[in-house]
PDB file of C-alpha atoms and ligand atoms in Angstrom:
ATOM      1  CA  MET I   1      -3.312  17.012   1.624  1.00 47.00           C
ATOM      2  CA  TYR I   2      -6.021  19.705   1.626  1.00 44.00           C
ATOM      3  CA  ALA I   3      -6.524  22.208   4.429  1.00 44.00           C
ATOM      4  CA  LEU I   4      -9.829  24.107   4.870  1.00 44.00           C
ATOM      5  CA  THR I   5      -9.845  27.518   6.513  1.00 48.00           C
ATOM      6  CA  PRO I   6     -13.269  28.463   7.976  1.00 53.00           C
ATOM      7  CA  PRO I   7     -15.367  30.528   7.632  1.00 53.00           C
ATOM      8  CA  CYS I   8     -14.627  30.953   3.912  1.00 53.00           C
ATOM      9  CA  LEU I   9     -13.632  27.267   3.444  1.00 62.00           C
ATOM     10  CA  ARG I  10     -10.714  28.208   1.233  1.00 65.00           C
ATOM     11  CA  VAL I  11      -9.219  24.969  -0.112  1.00 65.00           C
ATOM     12  CA  THR I  12      -5.480  24.879  -0.568  1.00 62.00           C
ATOM     13  CA  PHE I  13      -3.692  22.073  -2.371  1.00 64.00           C
ATOM     14  CA  ILE I  14      -0.376  21.321  -0.784  1.00 65.00           C
ATOM     15  CA  ALA I  15       2.339  19.199  -2.356  1.00 74.00           C
ATOM     16  CA  ASP I  16       4.140  16.417  -0.496  1.00 89.00           C
ATOM     17  CA  VAL I  17       2.686  16.241   2.974  1.00 89.00           C
ATOM     18  CA  GLN I  18       5.849  14.609   4.274  1.00 89.00           C
ATOM     19  CA  GLU I  19       7.919  17.690   3.389  1.00 88.00           C
ATOM     20  CA  LEU I  20       5.374  20.399   4.030  1.00 89.00           C
ATOM     21  CA  GLY I  21       6.435  21.660   7.460  1.00 91.00           C
ATOM     22  CA  VAL I  22       4.144  24.068   9.300  1.00 93.00           C
ATOM     23  CA  ILE I  23       2.009  26.384   7.160  1.00 92.00           C
ATOM     24  CA  GLY I  24      -0.640  27.328   9.694  1.00 93.00           C
ATOM     25  CA  SER I  25      -2.613  26.423  12.773  1.00 97.00           C
ATOM     26  CA  PHE I  26      -5.915  24.973  11.568  1.00 97.00           C
ATOM     27  CA  ASP I  27      -9.117  23.841  13.292  1.00 98.00           C
ATOM     28  CA  LEU I  28      -9.543  21.014  10.821  1.00 97.00           C
ATOM     29  CA  VAL I  29      -7.385  19.057   8.416  1.00 96.00           C
ATOM     30  CA  VAL I  30      -9.177  16.767   5.950  1.00 95.00           C
ATOM     31  CA  ALA I  31      -7.517  14.155   3.765  1.00 94.00           C
ATOM     32  CA  ALA I  32      -9.255  11.664   1.475  1.00 94.00           C
ATOM     33  CA  TYR I  33      -7.249   8.488   0.818  1.00 96.00           C
ATOM     34  CA  LEU I  34      -3.927  10.089   1.703  1.00 96.00           C
ATOM     35  CA  LEU I  35      -2.401   8.014   4.507  1.00 98.00           C
ATOM     36  CA  ASN I  36      -2.707   4.806   2.490  1.00 98.00           C
ATOM     37  CA  TYR I  37       0.027   6.141   0.173  1.00 97.00           C
ATOM     38  CA  ALA I  38       2.569   5.694   2.978  1.00 98.00           C
ATOM     39  CA  GLN I  39       4.664   2.630   2.160  1.00 98.00           C
ATOM     40  CA  THR I  40       6.452   2.424   5.518  1.00 98.00           C
ATOM     41  CA  LYS I  41       5.643   3.249   9.123  1.00 98.00           C
ATOM     42  CA  GLU I  42       8.234   6.026   8.949  1.00 98.00           C
ATOM     43  CA  GLN I  43       6.431   7.665   6.011  1.00 98.00           C
ATOM     44  CA  LEU I  44       3.103   7.292   7.796  1.00 98.00           C
ATOM     45  CA  LEU I  45       4.547   8.935  10.902  1.00 98.00           C
ATOM     46  CA  LEU I  46       5.890  11.856   8.839  1.00 97.00           C
ATOM     47  CA  MET I  47       2.424  12.406   7.360  1.00 97.00           C
ATOM     48  CA  CYS I  48       0.790  12.258  10.791  1.00 98.00           C
ATOM     49  CA  GLN I  49       3.375  14.597  12.307  1.00 97.00           C
ATOM     50  CA  THR I  50       2.817  17.163   9.556  1.00 96.00           C
ATOM     51  CA  ILE I  51      -0.925  17.007  10.074  1.00 97.00           C
ATOM     52  CA  TYR I  52      -0.550  17.275  13.859  1.00 98.00           C
ATOM     53  CA  ASN I  53       1.854  20.205  13.598  1.00 97.00           C
ATOM     54  CA  ASN I  54      -0.627  22.132  11.423  1.00 97.00           C
ATOM     55  CA  LEU I  55      -3.541  21.788  13.884  1.00 98.00           C
ATOM     56  CA  LYS I  56      -4.497  24.017  16.787  1.00 98.00           C
ATOM     57  CA  PRO I  57      -4.702  22.375  20.216  1.00 98.00           C
ATOM     58  CA  GLY I  58      -8.055  20.568  20.168  1.00 98.00           C
ATOM     59  CA  GLY I  59      -8.075  20.638  16.348  1.00 98.00           C
ATOM     60  CA  ARG I  60      -9.323  17.643  14.382  1.00 98.00           C
ATOM     61  CA  PHE I  61      -7.943  15.531  11.603  1.00 98.00           C
ATOM     62  CA  VAL I  62     -10.699  13.778   9.633  1.00 98.00           C
ATOM     63  CA  THR I  63      -9.895  11.309   6.912  1.00 98.00           C
ATOM     64  CA  VAL I  64     -11.318   8.535   4.771  1.00 98.00           C
ATOM     65  CA  ASN I  65      -8.812   5.790   4.182  1.00 98.00           C
ATOM     66  CA  ASP I  66      -8.437   2.306   2.800  1.00 97.00           C
ATOM     67  CA  ASN I  67      -9.816  -0.105   5.416  1.00 97.00           C
ATOM     68  CA  ASN I  68      -6.755  -2.075   6.450  1.00 96.00           C
ATOM     69  CA  GLU I  69      -8.992  -4.614   8.200  1.00 97.00           C
ATOM     70  CA  GLN I  70     -10.920  -5.672   5.090  1.00 97.00           C
ATOM     71  CA  PRO I  71     -10.182  -9.378   4.564  1.00 96.00           C
ATOM     72  CA  PRO I  72      -8.507  -9.970   1.160  1.00 97.00           C
ATOM     73  CA  ASP I  73     -10.968 -12.783   0.381  1.00 96.00           C
ATOM     74  CA  SER I  74     -13.669 -10.080   0.209  1.00 97.00           C
ATOM     75  CA  PHE I  75     -11.729  -7.821  -2.211  1.00 97.00           C
ATOM     76  CA  LEU I  76     -13.856  -8.872  -5.218  1.00 97.00           C
ATOM     77  CA  ALA I  77     -17.160  -8.329  -3.404  1.00 95.00           C
ATOM     78  CA  THR I  78     -17.049  -4.606  -4.228  1.00 96.00           C
ATOM     79  CA  ALA I  79     -17.166  -5.159  -8.019  1.00 96.00           C
ATOM     80  CA  LYS I  80     -20.867  -4.225  -8.018  1.00 95.00           C
ATOM     81  CA  TYR I  81     -19.923  -0.818  -6.554  1.00 95.00           C
ATOM     82  CA  GLY I  82     -17.524  -0.151  -9.422  1.00 96.00           C
ATOM     83  CA  PHE I  83     -14.139  -1.174  -8.072  1.00 97.00           C
ATOM     84  CA  ILE I  84     -12.109  -4.052  -6.694  1.00 97.00           C
ATOM     85  CA  LYS I  85      -8.828  -4.441  -4.850  1.00 98.00           C
ATOM     86  CA  SER I  86      -6.214  -7.117  -5.511  1.00 98.00           C
ATOM     87  CA  ILE I  87      -2.877  -8.208  -4.090  1.00 97.00           C
ATOM     88  CA  SER I  88      -0.129 -10.341  -5.597  1.00 96.00           C
ATOM     89  CA  GLU I  89       1.388 -11.382  -2.281  1.00 94.00           C
ATOM     90  CA  PRO I  90       0.063 -11.926   1.255  1.00 94.00           C
ATOM     91  CA  LEU I  91      -0.652  -8.754   3.191  1.00 96.00           C
ATOM     92  CA  ALA I  92       2.372  -7.538   5.145  1.00 97.00           C
ATOM     93  CA  GLU I  93       3.660  -4.077   6.051  1.00 98.00           C
ATOM     94  CA  GLY I  94       4.114  -2.193   2.772  1.00 98.00           C
ATOM     95  CA  THR I  95       2.325  -4.691   0.500  1.00 98.00           C
ATOM     96  CA  PRO I  96       0.865  -2.860  -2.545  1.00 98.00           C
ATOM     97  CA  ILE I  97      -2.923  -3.060  -2.829  1.00 98.00           C
ATOM     98  CA  LYS I  98      -4.052  -2.521  -6.406  1.00 98.00           C
ATOM     99  CA  PHE I  99      -7.331  -0.653  -6.825  1.00 98.00           C
ATOM    100  CA  THR I 100      -9.101  -1.140 -10.158  1.00 98.00           C
ATOM    101  CA  PHE I 101     -12.071   1.101 -10.992  1.00 97.00           C
ATOM    102  CA  PHE I 102     -14.672   0.401 -13.684  1.00 96.00           C
ATOM    103  CA  VAL I 103     -16.168   3.609 -15.055  1.00 93.00           C
ATOM    104  CA  ASP I 104     -18.299   3.915 -18.218  1.00 92.00           C
ATOM    105  CA  GLY I 105     -16.862   0.749 -19.737  1.00 93.00           C
ATOM    106  CA  GLU I 106     -13.271   1.818 -19.027  1.00 96.00           C
ATOM    107  CA  GLU I 107     -11.017   0.719 -16.212  1.00 96.00           C
ATOM    108  CA  PHE I 108      -8.051   2.238 -14.456  1.00 97.00           C
ATOM    109  CA  SER I 109      -5.819   1.095 -11.618  1.00 97.00           C
ATOM    110  CA  PHE I 110      -3.462   2.480  -9.020  1.00 96.00           C
ATOM    111  CA  ASP I 111      -1.704   1.187  -5.915  1.00 97.00           C
ATOM    112  CA  ASN I 112      -2.153   1.988  -2.261  1.00 97.00           C
ATOM    113  CA  TYR I 113      -0.060   0.334   0.440  1.00 98.00           C
ATOM    114  CA  TYR I 114      -1.032  -1.836   3.360  1.00 98.00           C
ATOM    115  CA  LEU I 115       0.031  -0.896   6.858  1.00 98.00           C
ATOM    116  CA  SER I 116      -1.674  -2.562   9.805  1.00 98.00           C
ATOM    117  CA  ARG I 117      -4.178  -0.973  12.162  1.00 98.00           C
ATOM    118  CA  ASP I 118      -1.552  -1.269  14.919  1.00 98.00           C
ATOM    119  CA  THR I 119       0.926   0.722  12.804  1.00 98.00           C
ATOM    120  CA  TYR I 120      -1.672   3.442  12.238  1.00 98.00           C
ATOM    121  CA  GLU I 121      -2.445   3.572  15.968  1.00 98.00           C
ATOM    122  CA  TRP I 122       1.300   3.815  16.688  1.00 98.00           C
ATOM    123  CA  ALA I 123       1.738   6.656  14.165  1.00 98.00           C
ATOM    124  CA  PHE I 124      -1.211   8.666  15.520  1.00 98.00           C
ATOM    125  CA  GLN I 125      -0.035   8.232  19.107  1.00 98.00           C
ATOM    126  CA  THR I 126       3.612   8.950  18.329  1.00 98.00           C
ATOM    127  CA  ALA I 127       2.618  12.094  16.434  1.00 98.00           C
ATOM    128  CA  GLY I 128       0.842  13.207  19.617  1.00 98.00           C
ATOM    129  CA  PHE I 129      -2.881  12.768  18.911  1.00 98.00           C
ATOM    130  CA  LYS I 130      -4.892  12.385  22.128  1.00 97.00           C
ATOM    131  CA  GLN I 131      -7.976  10.676  20.720  1.00 97.00           C
ATOM    132  CA  VAL I 132      -8.388   8.428  17.710  1.00 98.00           C
ATOM    133  CA  ARG I 133     -11.765   7.139  16.526  1.00 98.00           C
ATOM    134  CA  TRP I 134     -12.320   4.639  13.714  1.00 98.00           C
ATOM    135  CA  GLN I 135     -15.704   4.836  11.995  1.00 98.00           C
ATOM    136  CA  LYS I 136     -17.159   2.140   9.754  1.00 96.00           C
ATOM    137  CA  PRO I 137     -19.278   3.367   6.828  1.00 96.00           C
ATOM    138  CA  LEU I 138     -22.991   3.786   7.501  1.00 95.00           C
ATOM    139  CA  LEU I 139     -25.824   3.885   4.973  1.00 94.00           C
ATOM    140  CA  SER I 140     -27.411   7.276   4.369  1.00 93.00           C
ATOM    141  CA  PRO I 141     -31.183   7.511   3.699  1.00 93.00           C
ATOM    142  CA  ASP I 142     -30.299   8.634   0.152  1.00 94.00           C
ATOM    143  CA  ALA I 143     -28.275   5.471  -0.474  1.00 90.00           C
ATOM    144  CA  LEU I 144     -31.303   3.397   0.511  1.00 92.00           C
ATOM    145  CA  LYS I 145     -33.535   5.393  -1.833  1.00 94.00           C
ATOM    146  CA  GLN I 146     -31.240   4.500  -4.740  1.00 92.00           C
ATOM    147  CA  GLU I 147     -30.481   0.849  -3.938  1.00 93.00           C
ATOM    148  CA  SER I 148     -31.807  -1.789  -1.550  1.00 93.00           C
ATOM    149  CA  GLN I 149     -30.262  -2.763   1.776  1.00 94.00           C
ATOM    150  CA  GLU I 150     -29.371  -6.080   0.154  1.00 95.00           C
ATOM    151  CA  PHE I 151     -27.331  -4.274  -2.540  1.00 96.00           C
ATOM    152  CA  TRP I 152     -25.277  -2.473   0.114  1.00 95.00           C
ATOM    153  CA  GLN I 153     -24.892  -5.448   2.449  1.00 96.00           C
ATOM    154  CA  ASP I 154     -21.498  -6.572   1.109  1.00 95.00           C
ATOM    155  CA  PHE I 155     -20.200  -3.007   1.478  1.00 95.00           C
ATOM    156  CA  LEU I 156     -21.340  -2.999   5.110  1.00 96.00           C
ATOM    157  CA  ASN I 157     -20.133  -6.533   5.844  1.00 96.00           C
ATOM    158  CA  TYR I 158     -16.683  -5.988   4.318  1.00 96.00           C
ATOM    159  CA  PRO I 159     -16.148  -2.220   4.341  1.00 97.00           C
ATOM    160  CA  PRO I 160     -13.455  -1.286   1.791  1.00 97.00           C
ATOM    161  CA  LEU I 161     -12.941   2.078   3.485  1.00 97.00           C
ATOM    162  CA  VAL I 162     -12.875   3.483   6.981  1.00 98.00           C
ATOM    163  CA  GLY I 163     -13.285   6.934   8.502  1.00 98.00           C
ATOM    164  CA  ILE I 164     -10.744   8.111  11.060  1.00 98.00           C
ATOM    165  CA  GLU I 165     -11.001  11.114  13.364  1.00 98.00           C
ATOM    166  CA  CYS I 166      -7.999  12.222  15.437  1.00 98.00           C
ATOM    167  CA  VAL I 167      -8.045  15.012  17.994  1.00 98.00           C
ATOM    168  CA  LYS I 168      -4.913  16.978  18.934  1.00 98.00           C
TER     169      LYS I 168
HETATM  170  C1  SAM P   1      -7.205   8.908  -4.229  1.00 74.32           C
HETATM  171  S1  SAM P   1      -6.592  10.539  -4.358  1.00 74.32           S
HETATM  172  C2  SAM P   1      -7.767  11.476  -3.510  1.00 74.32           C
HETATM  173  C3  SAM P   1      -7.806  12.855  -4.068  1.00 74.32           C
HETATM  174  C4  SAM P   1      -8.708  13.835  -3.323  1.00 74.32           C
HETATM  175  N1  SAM P   1      -8.312  13.917  -1.926  1.00 74.32           N
HETATM  176  C5  SAM P   1     -10.140  13.449  -3.454  1.00 74.32           C
HETATM  177  O1  SAM P   1     -10.757  13.017  -2.489  1.00 74.32           O
HETATM  178  O2  SAM P   1     -10.675  13.573  -4.557  1.00 74.32           O
HETATM  179  C6  SAM P   1      -5.251  10.561  -3.244  1.00 74.32           C
HETATM  180  C7  SAM P   1      -4.408  11.788  -3.401  1.00 74.32           C
HETATM  181  O3  SAM P   1      -3.355  11.749  -2.444  1.00 74.32           O
HETATM  182  C8  SAM P   1      -2.213  12.326  -3.057  1.00 74.32           C
HETATM  183  N2  SAM P   1      -1.006  11.975  -2.335  1.00 74.32           N
HETATM  184  C9  SAM P   1      -0.384  10.789  -2.262  1.00 74.32           C
HETATM  185  N3  SAM P   1       0.727  10.859  -1.524  1.00 74.32           N
HETATM  186  C10 SAM P   1       0.827  12.156  -1.117  1.00 74.32           C
HETATM  187  C11 SAM P   1       1.762  12.872  -0.323  1.00 74.32           C
HETATM  188  N4  SAM P   1       2.857  12.281   0.195  1.00 74.32           N
HETATM  189  N5  SAM P   1       1.545  14.186  -0.116  1.00 74.32           N
HETATM  190  C12 SAM P   1       0.456  14.809  -0.613  1.00 74.32           C
HETATM  191  N6  SAM P   1      -0.483  14.188  -1.365  1.00 74.32           N
HETATM  192  C13 SAM P   1      -0.279  12.880  -1.633  1.00 74.32           C
HETATM  193  C14 SAM P   1      -2.261  11.778  -4.454  1.00 74.32           C
HETATM  194  O4  SAM P   1      -1.499  12.567  -5.332  1.00 74.32           O
HETATM  195  C15 SAM P   1      -3.752  11.862  -4.759  1.00 74.32           C
HETATM  196  O5  SAM P   1      -4.081  13.105  -5.324  1.00 74.32           O
END
């Protein structure tokens, strides 16, 4: 987990978010691909509680996460963007999702864990968040300058990631 402190935008790396406790009262907490490391709903709730407890009233949690609603039969469609996902068993709470990245002729893999959208909603609500908004990826003008709409269409049809904004 990373916390940004305006106006200087100091970035602090913090170890295990589940054991962090309260270290401040922030306007904004940002996490990129953090929640999808929770293997159980209890771990997810601990992460969400820590984040909630470190926000001011009205503060925001903004995150990019694995899209738990991407259908597994579309997991190979992202190969042209440099990565794929794979599973060795049907998706259920806690199922590992293997990410494999292809970079400069090399590849590397790591696991995230599937928890359903309902479980995420439960964790956000139980932690105390008042508003939760899920945002599908959108194409920026720059993306369209680099590649055609057709190139990006699979990404838009089967988004591998999702943005989430929660308000305390
Ligand atoms: C895919 S990386 C993203 C790294 C970075 N946020 C970025 O965008 O470049 C996910 C990060 O989450 C961290 N992470 C996983 N579980 C965590 C936990 N319980 N507490 C804190 N960080 C965790 C991993 O160590 C990893 O650095």
